[in-house]
Each structure stands twice: as C-alpha cells, then as structure tokens.
Amino acid sequence: MTKDRRNRAWYGKLDKDGFIHRSWMKNQGFPDHAFDGRPIIGICNTWSELTPCNSGLRDLAEGVKRGVWEAGGFPVEFPVMSLGETQMKPTAMLFRNLLAMDVEESIRAYGIDGVVLLGGCDKTTPGQLMGAASVDLPAIVVSSGPMLNGKWQGKDIGSGTDVWKFSEAVRAGEMTLQDFMAAESGMSRSKGVCMTMGTASTMASLVEAMGMSLPTNAALPAVDARRMALAHLTGKRIVEMVEEDLKPSDILTRDAFINAIMANAAVGGSTNAVVHLLALAGRVGVDLSLDDFGLGSDIPLLVNCMPSGKYLMEDFCYAGGMPVVLKRLADNGHLRSNTTVLGGDITAYAEGAECFNDDVIKSFDTPVKPAAGLRVLRGNLAPNGAIVKPSAATDHLLEHEGVAHVFETIEDMKANIDRDDLPVTKDSILVLKGVGPKGYPGMPEVGNMPIPRKLVREGVRDMIRISDGRMSGTAFGTVILHVSPESQAGGPLGLVQTGDRIRVSAKNGTLDLLVSQEELTARREAWQPEPPHYTRGYAKLYVDSVLQAEKGADLDFLVGKDTRPVTRESH
C-alpha cells in the first residue's frame, strides 16, 4: 500500500470486511494490483435516455476513465438520478435537491478518493455540485456540452428561444402549424444541451468561471472530439487533485461566486443561476445573498447569444468561448483572484485567449447592451426580493406602472389566457400565483406566461409578467421572477387582486403593490393557502422543508456539509 488514502478503509483491510469489499469488485475482472492503494476515482454519471441533454455522457465517461488510468488511478463509474429538464413533470427543479442528496450520499458511502461530475442538463450540474460540496472530496466537472446549431429553412434556430417565438407566431396566425412542426425536426440535431445560453450552458459557463472545470468546458459542442479529449484530461487531473488534496472548499470561495455573478452578466446568463449559486453557497458555507447579484448589474452584455442576442453556443465556441470572456472581465478589473481545479489562479484561464469573432463576443466598449446584469427588486410585493433580466427585457417596460390581471393558479392561466374577452391591454401586468417552491411544488419555469392571444394578434410580443416561479434560461421578455415570500407561504403576492396597480422600477430596484396597508391587512385575514398537492413521499418532504428562493430553494436540513468519515461496516 502507498499513501493512507480514504479508499483504504474499504479496500486496504486484511480482514473479513476488506475481503468482502475487494472480492465483490473483482467479479468485474479487476486484478489484485488495482487495490494497491492508488487513488480510486468515482465517475458520477447522470447519463439517461430520458435526459437527452446528457445522452452523450456514457461516451465521455470512457474518456475520463482513460485519463484516470493514465495518471495511475482506478476509475469506477456510478449512476445517480438524472433530471431531464424537458421530460419531467411537474418540474425538474422539484428533484434538484433529491439529486444532490443522491450524489452526496453516494460519494460518502463508497470508497472513493475523488469524483468527476458528469452533468449538463439544467439541474444536473448544480445538483451534483451541491452534493459534492457537502462531502468535500476532490471534485471536478465535465459538462455534456451544447448541441450543434439548430437549422430550419436555411437559417439557425435556437433551443427554447425560437420555440417561444414560433409558438407565439402560430397563435398570431403568422406561422402555419405545418411549418411549426417542420421546425421541430431541425431544432435538436445532435446530443447535448440547449445551444442557446439557457440554464445548462449558463451553469457550464459559470462552473468554468469559478474554476471547477478545465478551461473551454462550457462551449465545446457535445459532439466535438475536443470534448472527449477534455474528458480524458479531466480524468488525469482529478488523480492529481487527490494527490494535492484540492477540494471544492478550496475553490468555491466568495470570490469564486462573485466571479460567477460577473460572468453571468457578461454572457447574458439564465436567471436560474441565482437559485443555484445561492444553494451551492449554502452548502460550502459562503456568505452569499440575493443582493450580491446586484454587483453584476453594471456589467455589459458581451456574449451575443440567444435569448439576449442572435448567435448560438457553437458560434460562441468558435469565437473563443469562456476564456475570452474571462480575459475581458480581467482586463477591465472584474475578475477576482481565486484558486481553480488546476491549482493556479483563475486568471490563467484567460491567458492567451483570443477572440475570433468580435460580433459574437463583444468588447466592453462595444457591448450588445450596457449594464445588462440581473436586477434585484424589493418592495411591499417582494419583501425578500425578486429578480428581472434586463438583457432579455423590453427597455421601456423596466420602468412601468400598470393594472394587474391575476391568475390564481397555472390551470387558471392556461384556461383563460386565450379568451378573446380577457380584460387586458398591452400596459396590463400579468400576475401568476402558486408557482413557487412550495406552491407548485418545485418552482417551475412558467413565469414567462404567454402573451394573451388577443394581444398577440395586435402585434404585442412583450408585457410585464410577475410570479413566484422561474423561467427557462432560453426565454425572454420583461418577466419578474422568484418573488419572495411566495404566495403559498403567505407572501404579499398571494394578496394581489385583478385591478390592483403595480409599479416596477428596475432602475430603483423596486416592486410595489399600490394598495393601502389597511386593505392588505383585511385581505390577509381572509387569505387561505391552497391545499397541498402532495401528501407523501419525497414531494411532501420537499414542501415541508424547502427554503424560499432567496435562500436558493435548498432543503433546510441540507444546508452546510458533513465531512466526517463513515466508520461503521455493513457486515
């Protein structure tokens, strides 16, 4: 035996327990010397045919294994729950914390010394990071990578973003159903995640900006041979990280999170990054609050990708990817010094970066939009905060006062949004209740409500929409999200009635319901929460334990970490 590594408590003992652990592993054909004390590397794989974004991870795992063997390690692949964003009901977000529990307990229970996290689809990356951070063994991320650009009628089309546009065009009578269905076949042309700057590509970008992956991880297409090479190099590097005892807690510092906030603004990243970064910070014990996201509010939008721009992730890759973004942040004093999985400083990721298309990755002097980072809103309608994404919004609607039209439930909205007699105008403010963490449950991506059909026919393509839910990172519009406390938890959103006036000011960071305190007090006395949708199983545990959006919607008993060794044997 060599170094006294963690895996020796499983495979280094010359007794009955050691016999059991080694013997059953040997039924896979591993020889004696595989258990000689070398680092055992877990490959935590969220591959699934029900998670199309992650369908290439089975191949990438083989690349990781090659790198681990090359570096003198012993790779062992294990599955965890896979969250198919486009396939799961009621929402994949309901299960992010369950995946985090699966990852945490799998890492803790098995005799591994380090772990490679293979994810990609929206909730898999943050869920895996949350779980790994709570055990704090050496860990590194390999993302599945974006799909190739969508193609239809000779032009590029983007996941999600163009779906919303095409859907509205059909409702307006501007696009035939036949054309809509034809576009479906050209949208997703390869394995990988959304090729827009949706939540999946956002989280991969932020993982790179935080130093939890190797450089170029974010943008290499899923089917690009360089991603397999990156997986190989990652397998090699994780063995070295075990030797160096380089852990997530060494990398995921407050400065790393601030870098992620800056990067999210620069790439026009998803609003979902807010709840994921807050939850991850809670796991590693970093003091991060919703207000910290305001630090990125003045960062210009540099990456010209959908939904905030016109290009796609494949173009972002060929233009230079995240190393160029990090270089431009660093050159303008917006990249903080921080350790990475390579052991050096994050500034090394930007060294030598060169932009090959200035229209895809803009400069600070010629941005897509100035000061386009997320805005945090507070007021009597959102005492604990709400967010809006200016880069995807209509400028004049960011300062607006209008009359609310309220949908009490998602079913109410779907049943009535296309009514020709719906009493709304382009200046109305749509309000949706009951779609927060507890209310749905799971805080789904329904905050970007459809524009009422009567207004779509008039040419309206945006209006203010407010909810306690989320929206897809691929979506766009003047959508106010994550209102907290949520309506189901007794937040003021639950008291809003059709006809109330609401004032929004992104400039001042305010969101106010213009109703007297006396009237609100009377409404509160009459208010009753919706009966719970689930009364058993994990969903009940979730509803009973989930924190509000400004705390990252983690489960209250999962905040923090537990790095104690497991000493009790199974036999």
XYZ file of C-alpha atoms in Angstrom:
571
model
C 0.000 0.000 0.000
C 1.105 3.598 -0.644
C -0.477 6.728 0.842
C -3.117 6.329 3.536
C -5.985 7.314 1.293
C -9.674 7.243 2.073
C -10.249 4.118 -0.041
C -8.039 2.030 2.291
C -10.921 1.916 4.801
C -12.742 -0.162 2.165
C -10.049 -1.980 0.176
C -6.914 -1.940 2.342
C -8.045 -4.026 5.288
C -6.850 -7.645 5.627
C -9.959 -8.907 7.392
C -13.486 -10.065 6.631
C -14.668 -6.581 5.652
C -11.731 -5.994 3.305
C -12.333 -9.440 1.792
C -15.968 -8.542 1.086
C -15.208 -5.132 -0.449
C -12.431 -6.423 -2.721
C -13.952 -9.765 -3.631
C -17.193 -8.396 -4.989
C -15.368 -5.728 -7.021
C -13.210 -8.488 -8.509
C -16.255 -10.059 -10.131
C -15.854 -7.314 -12.757
C -12.383 -8.563 -13.621
C -10.260 -6.103 -11.658
C -6.861 -7.607 -10.705
C -5.228 -7.527 -7.280
C -2.987 -4.573 -8.043
C -5.996 -2.318 -8.737
C -6.426 -2.291 -4.956
C -2.820 -1.379 -4.156
C -3.747 1.978 -2.628
C -3.825 4.049 -5.811
C -6.481 6.821 -5.911
C -9.948 5.467 -6.604
C -11.907 7.982 -8.675
C -15.670 7.955 -8.810
C -17.277 8.998 -12.082
C -20.678 10.363 -11.061
C -22.767 9.970 -14.215
C -26.192 11.488 -14.900
C -26.464 9.742 -18.275
C -30.015 8.768 -19.212
C -32.039 8.291 -22.354
C -34.761 10.272 -20.587
C -32.347 13.193 -20.268
C -31.467 13.902 -23.912
C -29.067 16.691 -22.894
C -26.932 14.095 -21.094
C -27.191 11.273 -23.613
C -23.528 11.678 -24.601
C -22.171 11.241 -21.092
C -21.788 7.482 -21.391
C -19.133 8.106 -24.059
C -17.468 10.910 -22.092
C -17.163 8.588 -19.087
C -14.879 6.384 -21.174
C -12.675 9.392 -21.895
C -12.469 10.176 -18.182
C -11.519 6.574 -17.443
C -8.651 6.719 -19.940
C -7.257 9.765 -18.182
C -7.626 8.237 -14.726
C -5.823 5.033 -15.741
C -3.081 7.057 -17.440
C -2.458 9.010 -14.228
C -2.250 5.863 -12.118
C -5.754 5.956 -10.668
C -8.572 3.429 -10.591
C -11.826 4.755 -12.185
C -15.225 3.481 -11.087
C -18.398 4.803 -12.698
C -21.638 5.072 -10.760
C -25.111 6.371 -11.667
C -27.177 8.951 -9.851
C -30.638 10.345 -10.522
C -30.835 12.089 -13.893
C -33.057 15.153 -14.263
C -34.451 15.554 -17.767
C -35.490 19.211 -17.889
C -37.636 18.768 -20.982
C -39.192 15.475 -19.888
C -40.015 15.579 -16.157
C -43.298 16.641 -14.552
C -44.199 18.736 -12.668
C -40.686 20.236 -12.944
C -37.093 19.016 -12.770
C -36.407 21.668 -10.140
C -38.526 19.694 -7.677
C -35.857 16.984 -7.842
C -32.640 19.042 -7.884
C -32.282 18.625 -4.130
C -33.031 14.902 -4.386
C -30.205 14.550 -6.913
C -27.945 16.486 -4.539
C -28.830 14.027 -1.765
C -28.154 11.087 -4.093
C -24.752 12.488 -5.073
C -23.765 13.382 -1.518
C -24.679 10.029 -0.020
C -23.167 8.039 -2.894
C -19.836 9.827 -2.560
C -19.878 9.425 1.215
C -20.878 5.763 1.249
C -18.448 4.446 -1.369
C -14.689 4.037 -1.053
C -13.589 6.752 -3.460
C -10.954 9.452 -3.053
C -12.168 11.956 -5.638
C -15.036 12.401 -8.075
C -15.654 13.574 -11.622
C -19.138 15.033 -12.037
C -20.659 14.296 -15.451
C -23.704 16.511 -15.959
C -25.128 19.080 -18.291
C -28.900 19.360 -18.265
C -30.093 22.367 -16.255
C -30.470 20.892 -12.760
C -27.863 18.129 -13.016
C -24.862 20.457 -12.774
C -25.970 22.398 -9.677
C -27.413 19.270 -8.052
C -24.142 17.381 -8.469
C -22.064 20.320 -7.264
C -24.269 20.780 -4.192
C -23.913 17.123 -3.259
C -20.166 17.001 -3.873
C -19.587 20.228 -1.941
C -21.343 18.785 1.098
C -18.857 15.878 1.251
C -15.867 17.988 0.157
C -13.742 15.334 -1.519
C -11.677 16.480 -4.535
C -14.169 17.076 -7.366
C -14.179 18.388 -10.931
C -16.902 18.897 -13.567
C -17.162 17.733 -17.168
C -20.268 19.077 -18.920
C -22.051 17.266 -21.713
C -21.716 20.297 -23.988
C -24.209 22.109 -26.235
C -25.930 20.670 -29.278
C -24.994 21.782 -32.762
C -26.894 24.815 -34.027
C -30.483 24.159 -34.967
C -31.285 24.533 -38.676
C -34.570 25.274 -40.444
C -35.308 26.805 -43.832
C -31.665 27.766 -44.298
C -31.231 29.635 -41.027
C -30.044 28.934 -37.497
C -32.672 28.328 -34.843
C -32.132 28.068 -31.113
C -33.443 25.732 -28.420
C -36.260 27.221 -26.405
C -35.835 30.787 -27.653
C -37.206 30.060 -31.109
C -39.779 27.634 -29.692
C -41.332 30.524 -27.750
C -41.173 32.788 -30.831
C -42.640 30.176 -33.176
C -45.404 29.332 -30.715
C -46.462 32.979 -30.492
C -46.314 33.272 -34.285
C -48.700 30.306 -34.632
C -51.076 31.858 -32.090
C -50.932 35.138 -34.043
C -51.684 33.383 -37.336
C -48.280 34.374 -38.735
C -46.886 30.828 -38.938
C -48.610 27.677 -40.110
C -48.870 24.647 -37.889
C -47.170 22.678 -40.671
C -44.120 24.965 -40.566
C -44.115 24.824 -36.757
C -43.961 21.042 -36.806
C -41.287 21.054 -39.523
C -39.057 23.273 -37.385
C -39.262 20.670 -34.625
C -37.160 18.202 -36.603
C -34.383 20.714 -37.247
C -34.173 22.090 -33.727
C -32.218 19.353 -31.925
C -29.648 17.925 -34.346
C -27.174 16.248 -32.032
C -26.589 15.102 -28.499
C -26.080 17.877 -25.980
C -27.785 20.647 -24.058
C -29.632 23.685 -25.410
C -27.373 25.534 -27.822
C -28.772 28.858 -26.633
C -27.393 30.487 -23.475
C -30.033 28.666 -21.434
C -29.566 27.382 -17.927
C -27.460 24.371 -18.965
C -24.905 26.405 -20.921
C -25.073 29.158 -18.304
C -24.172 26.767 -15.496
C -21.377 25.224 -17.581
C -20.054 28.748 -18.203
C -20.222 29.648 -14.523
C -18.564 26.379 -13.499
C -15.673 27.337 -15.762
C -15.625 30.901 -14.420
C -15.480 29.541 -10.856
C -12.606 27.234 -11.724
C -14.480 23.970 -11.092
C -13.803 22.637 -14.596
C -10.909 22.762 -17.027
C -10.814 25.725 -19.439
C -13.062 25.504 -22.563
C -15.517 23.156 -20.794
C -18.510 25.462 -21.300
C -18.768 25.846 -25.055
C -17.194 22.882 -26.862
C -20.060 21.176 -28.738
C -21.141 17.838 -27.331
C -20.106 16.018 -30.500
C -16.748 17.801 -30.901
C -13.794 15.415 -30.471
C -12.147 18.052 -28.285
C -14.761 17.411 -25.606
C -13.689 13.768 -25.415
C -10.101 14.974 -25.128
C -11.204 17.339 -22.351
C -12.801 14.397 -20.533
C -9.517 12.487 -20.821
C -7.555 15.430 -19.427
C -10.083 15.818 -16.631
C -9.627 12.176 -15.625
C -5.890 12.747 -15.487
C -6.280 15.935 -13.476
C -8.613 14.508 -10.801
C -5.941 11.968 -9.820
C -3.505 14.836 -9.357
C -6.114 16.745 -7.320
C -6.416 13.782 -4.958
C -2.649 13.782 -4.501
C -2.794 17.529 -3.776
C -5.934 17.223 -1.591
C -7.516 20.052 -3.609
C -11.170 20.157 -2.578
C -14.297 22.166 -3.546
C -13.943 24.214 -0.363
C -10.546 25.404 -1.635
C -12.082 26.615 -4.894
C -15.645 27.677 -4.086
C -14.784 30.814 -2.136
C -16.767 34.037 -2.036
C -14.500 35.443 -4.755
C -15.378 32.461 -6.976
C -19.076 33.212 -6.544
C -18.563 36.898 -7.330
C -16.686 35.865 -10.483
C -19.688 33.711 -11.403
C -22.048 36.665 -10.908
C -19.881 38.844 -13.164
C -19.623 36.109 -15.771
C -23.375 35.512 -15.690
C -23.950 39.168 -16.537
C -21.343 39.143 -19.309
C -22.737 36.048 -21.036
C -26.403 37.041 -20.613
C -26.889 34.013 -18.422
C -30.014 32.426 -17.042
C -31.971 33.836 -14.102
C -31.882 30.282 -12.749
C -28.228 30.793 -11.893
C -29.436 32.845 -8.916
C -31.142 29.986 -7.067
C -28.388 27.518 -7.969
C -25.498 29.708 -6.844
C -27.300 30.634 -3.607
C -27.954 26.967 -2.844
C -24.358 25.986 -3.630
C -23.025 28.793 -1.458
C -25.149 27.481 1.398
C -23.514 24.072 1.056
C -19.934 25.400 1.274
C -20.680 27.994 3.944
C -20.023 31.051 1.783
C -21.871 34.219 2.775
C -23.737 34.980 -0.456
C -27.021 36.866 -0.590
C -29.522 37.871 -3.240
C -28.235 41.433 -3.018
C -24.781 40.264 -4.147
C -26.213 39.689 -7.608
C -26.513 43.439 -7.881
C -22.707 43.517 -8.096
C -23.066 42.393 -11.690
C -25.815 44.836 -12.631
C -23.427 47.259 -14.339
C -21.512 44.603 -16.281
C -22.214 44.931 -20.025
C -23.584 42.057 -22.076
C -20.606 40.754 -24.059
C -21.853 37.455 -25.485
C -24.227 37.918 -28.393
C -26.127 34.645 -27.928
C -29.839 33.856 -27.737
C -32.015 34.677 -25.884
C -30.327 38.060 -25.335
C -28.547 38.124 -28.716
C -28.581 36.403 -32.086
C -25.911 33.675 -32.117
C -25.712 30.205 -30.566
C -23.252 28.256 -28.399
C -21.491 26.683 -31.365
C -20.659 30.189 -32.581
C -19.563 31.151 -29.059
C -17.165 28.220 -29.036
C -15.596 29.094 -32.384
C -15.258 32.740 -31.310
C -13.117 31.724 -28.332
C -15.581 30.755 -25.604
C -15.301 31.496 -21.892
C -11.522 32.140 -21.859
C -12.196 35.276 -23.953
C -14.985 36.395 -21.619
C -12.744 35.867 -18.592
C -9.962 37.817 -20.290
C -12.267 40.752 -20.973
C -13.536 40.696 -17.394
C -9.959 40.536 -16.098
C -8.728 43.330 -18.373
C -11.490 45.578 -17.030
C -10.913 44.766 -13.368
C -13.900 42.450 -12.869
C -12.212 39.089 -12.262
C -11.124 38.283 -8.719
C -8.127 36.121 -7.898
C -9.221 32.598 -6.992
C -7.897 29.023 -6.980
C -9.079 26.586 -9.679
C -9.043 22.831 -10.234
C -5.677 23.340 -11.921
C -4.282 24.603 -8.632
C -3.373 28.026 -10.029
C -5.347 31.242 -10.313
C -8.445 31.741 -12.458
C -6.563 34.405 -14.437
C -4.580 31.544 -16.021
C -7.803 30.519 -17.826
C -7.708 33.853 -19.650
C -4.027 33.866 -20.574
C -3.528 33.874 -24.319
C -7.268 33.907 -25.017
C -8.048 35.354 -28.430
C -11.387 36.366 -29.888
C -12.019 35.163 -33.434
C -15.378 36.878 -33.960
C -15.975 40.256 -32.334
C -19.650 40.168 -33.235
C -20.172 37.036 -31.126
C -18.057 38.146 -28.147
C -18.192 41.902 -27.861
C -15.806 44.213 -26.037
C -16.593 46.405 -23.030
C -16.511 49.405 -25.399
C -18.995 47.943 -27.894
C -21.287 45.603 -25.892
C -24.539 44.049 -27.007
C -26.162 46.007 -24.175
C -24.624 48.194 -21.463
C -25.245 47.427 -17.780
C -27.215 44.262 -18.550
C -26.681 42.203 -15.397
C -29.595 40.881 -13.364
C -31.529 43.387 -11.265
C -32.746 42.612 -7.757
C -36.131 44.153 -6.933
C -37.627 44.723 -3.494
C -40.768 46.380 -2.179
C -44.030 45.576 -0.468
C -44.797 43.000 -3.170
C -41.438 41.264 -2.719
C -40.079 41.970 0.771
C -37.416 39.258 0.400
C -36.650 40.069 -3.209
C -37.389 39.290 -6.840
C -35.277 39.406 -9.995
C -35.531 40.590 -13.590
C -33.163 40.084 -16.540
C -32.743 43.400 -18.402
C -30.734 41.867 -21.244
C -33.792 39.834 -22.266
C -36.386 42.517 -21.458
C -38.001 45.438 -23.290
C -36.292 48.595 -22.061
C -39.332 50.815 -21.626
C -41.162 48.169 -19.585
C -38.411 48.144 -16.955
C -39.927 51.395 -15.639
C -43.681 50.854 -15.655
C -46.897 51.168 -13.696
C -49.955 49.175 -14.710
C -53.102 47.363 -13.710
C -52.758 43.748 -12.593
C -54.637 40.847 -14.104
C -54.295 37.922 -11.712
C -54.235 34.201 -12.408
C -54.687 32.307 -9.155
C -53.217 29.046 -10.461
C -51.415 27.689 -13.509
C -54.663 25.991 -14.509
C -56.481 29.331 -14.315
C -53.878 30.903 -16.579
C -53.967 28.122 -19.178
C -57.753 28.046 -19.245
C -58.149 31.807 -19.735
C -55.060 33.276 -21.395
C -56.529 32.905 -24.899
C -60.004 34.255 -24.118
C -60.971 36.951 -26.583
C -62.722 38.834 -23.792
C -59.782 38.755 -21.368
C -59.774 42.272 -19.829
C -56.142 43.186 -20.544
C -54.201 45.702 -22.623
C -50.536 45.897 -23.594
C -49.988 48.010 -20.456
C -51.513 45.439 -18.097
C -49.326 43.447 -15.724
C -49.973 39.706 -15.641
C -49.627 38.090 -12.207
C -49.382 34.336 -11.624
C -49.659 32.853 -8.131
C -48.906 29.421 -6.711
C -45.816 28.540 -8.738
C -43.166 28.984 -6.057
C -41.120 26.277 -4.325
C -43.967 25.128 -2.080
C -46.884 26.098 -4.266
C -46.393 24.112 -7.450
C -44.336 22.459 -5.882
C -40.840 22.903 -7.230
C -40.812 26.437 -8.668
C -41.332 25.594 -12.376
C -40.298 27.540 -15.463
C -43.711 29.056 -16.162
C -43.014 32.661 -15.198
C -42.759 33.708 -18.853
C -46.501 33.398 -19.327
C -47.798 33.531 -22.898
C -48.915 36.921 -24.135
C -52.760 36.834 -24.257
C -53.864 35.769 -27.719
C -55.957 38.900 -28.269
C -52.800 40.996 -27.752
C -50.599 38.701 -29.838
C -52.963 39.308 -32.743
C -52.445 43.043 -32.211
C -48.693 42.593 -32.513
C -47.818 42.683 -28.806
C -44.789 40.487 -28.065
C -43.887 41.581 -24.542
C -45.564 42.814 -21.388
C -44.710 42.671 -17.699
C -45.307 39.301 -16.081
C -44.818 38.678 -12.352
C -44.733 35.381 -10.478
C -43.101 33.443 -7.666
C -41.826 30.921 -10.222
C -38.880 30.778 -12.617
C -38.450 30.911 -16.375
C -36.295 28.919 -18.749
C -32.856 30.332 -19.366
C -33.777 30.217 -23.053
C -36.789 32.502 -22.513
C -37.017 36.252 -22.908
C -39.274 39.152 -22.028
C -39.888 41.572 -19.171
C -40.525 38.834 -16.658
C -40.215 39.397 -12.904
C -39.383 36.150 -11.166
C -38.657 34.479 -7.819
C -40.965 36.826 -5.897
C -40.385 36.038 -2.227
C -42.005 35.095 0.020
C -44.061 33.066 -2.431
C -47.844 33.220 -2.378
C -48.248 29.709 -0.919
C -46.023 30.695 2.011
C -48.189 33.713 2.786
C -46.235 36.274 0.784
C -47.881 39.518 -0.387
C -48.128 38.117 -3.924
C -50.993 35.965 -2.649
C -52.969 39.105 -1.790
C -52.884 40.733 -5.229
C -56.259 41.085 -6.954
C -57.194 41.887 -10.529
C -57.497 45.649 -10.862
C -54.714 46.488 -8.372
C -51.985 48.815 -9.589
C -48.357 47.676 -9.518
C -45.251 49.813 -10.013
C -41.970 48.395 -11.319
C -38.636 50.217 -11.404
C -35.555 48.235 -12.381
C -33.509 51.432 -12.078
C -34.514 51.904 -8.440
C -34.763 48.184 -7.702
C -38.384 48.394 -6.546
C -41.547 46.328 -6.944
C -44.597 47.752 -5.199
C -48.277 46.922 -4.914
C -50.148 50.245 -4.782
C -52.790 49.161 -2.297
C -53.305 50.611 1.185
C -51.980 48.771 4.206
C -55.485 48.646 5.661
C -56.803 46.860 2.592
C -53.879 44.419 2.589
C -54.462 43.639 6.265
C -58.119 42.842 5.557
C -57.144 40.605 2.636
C -54.563 38.782 4.735
C -57.137 37.951 7.385
C -59.291 36.306 4.714
C -56.426 34.534 2.900
C -56.094 30.749 2.900
C -53.272 28.706 1.311
C -54.011 26.207 -1.412
C -54.306 22.623 -0.133
C -51.033 20.696 -0.669
C -50.693 18.867 -3.961
C -48.647 16.047 -2.413
C -49.116 14.343 0.947
C -46.483 11.583 0.807
C -43.026 10.691 -0.416
C -40.203 12.972 -1.431
C -42.545 15.719 -2.660
C -44.054 16.034 0.828
C -40.572 16.155 2.351
C -39.697 18.870 -0.173
C -42.754 21.016 0.551
C -42.255 20.687 4.298
C -38.530 21.570 4.154
C -37.822 23.773 1.136
C -36.357 27.228 1.675
C -37.530 30.271 -0.239
C -35.942 31.495 -3.462
C -33.574 33.996 -1.831
C -32.036 31.055 0.056
C -31.603 29.006 -3.121
C -34.663 26.741 -2.609
C -32.499 24.097 -0.935
C -33.957 21.876 1.775
C -33.359 23.371 5.209
C -31.667 20.251 6.600
C -29.222 20.011 3.674
C -27.569 23.397 4.134
C -23.893 23.019 5.051
C -21.685 19.938 4.814
C -20.664 16.805 6.682
C -17.119 15.608 6.083
C -16.984 13.026 8.866
C -15.643 9.598 7.833
C -18.020 6.645 7.744
C -16.678 4.124 10.275
C -19.418 1.519 10.628
C -19.306 -1.512 8.332
C -22.228 -3.183 6.589
C -21.461 -6.759 7.714
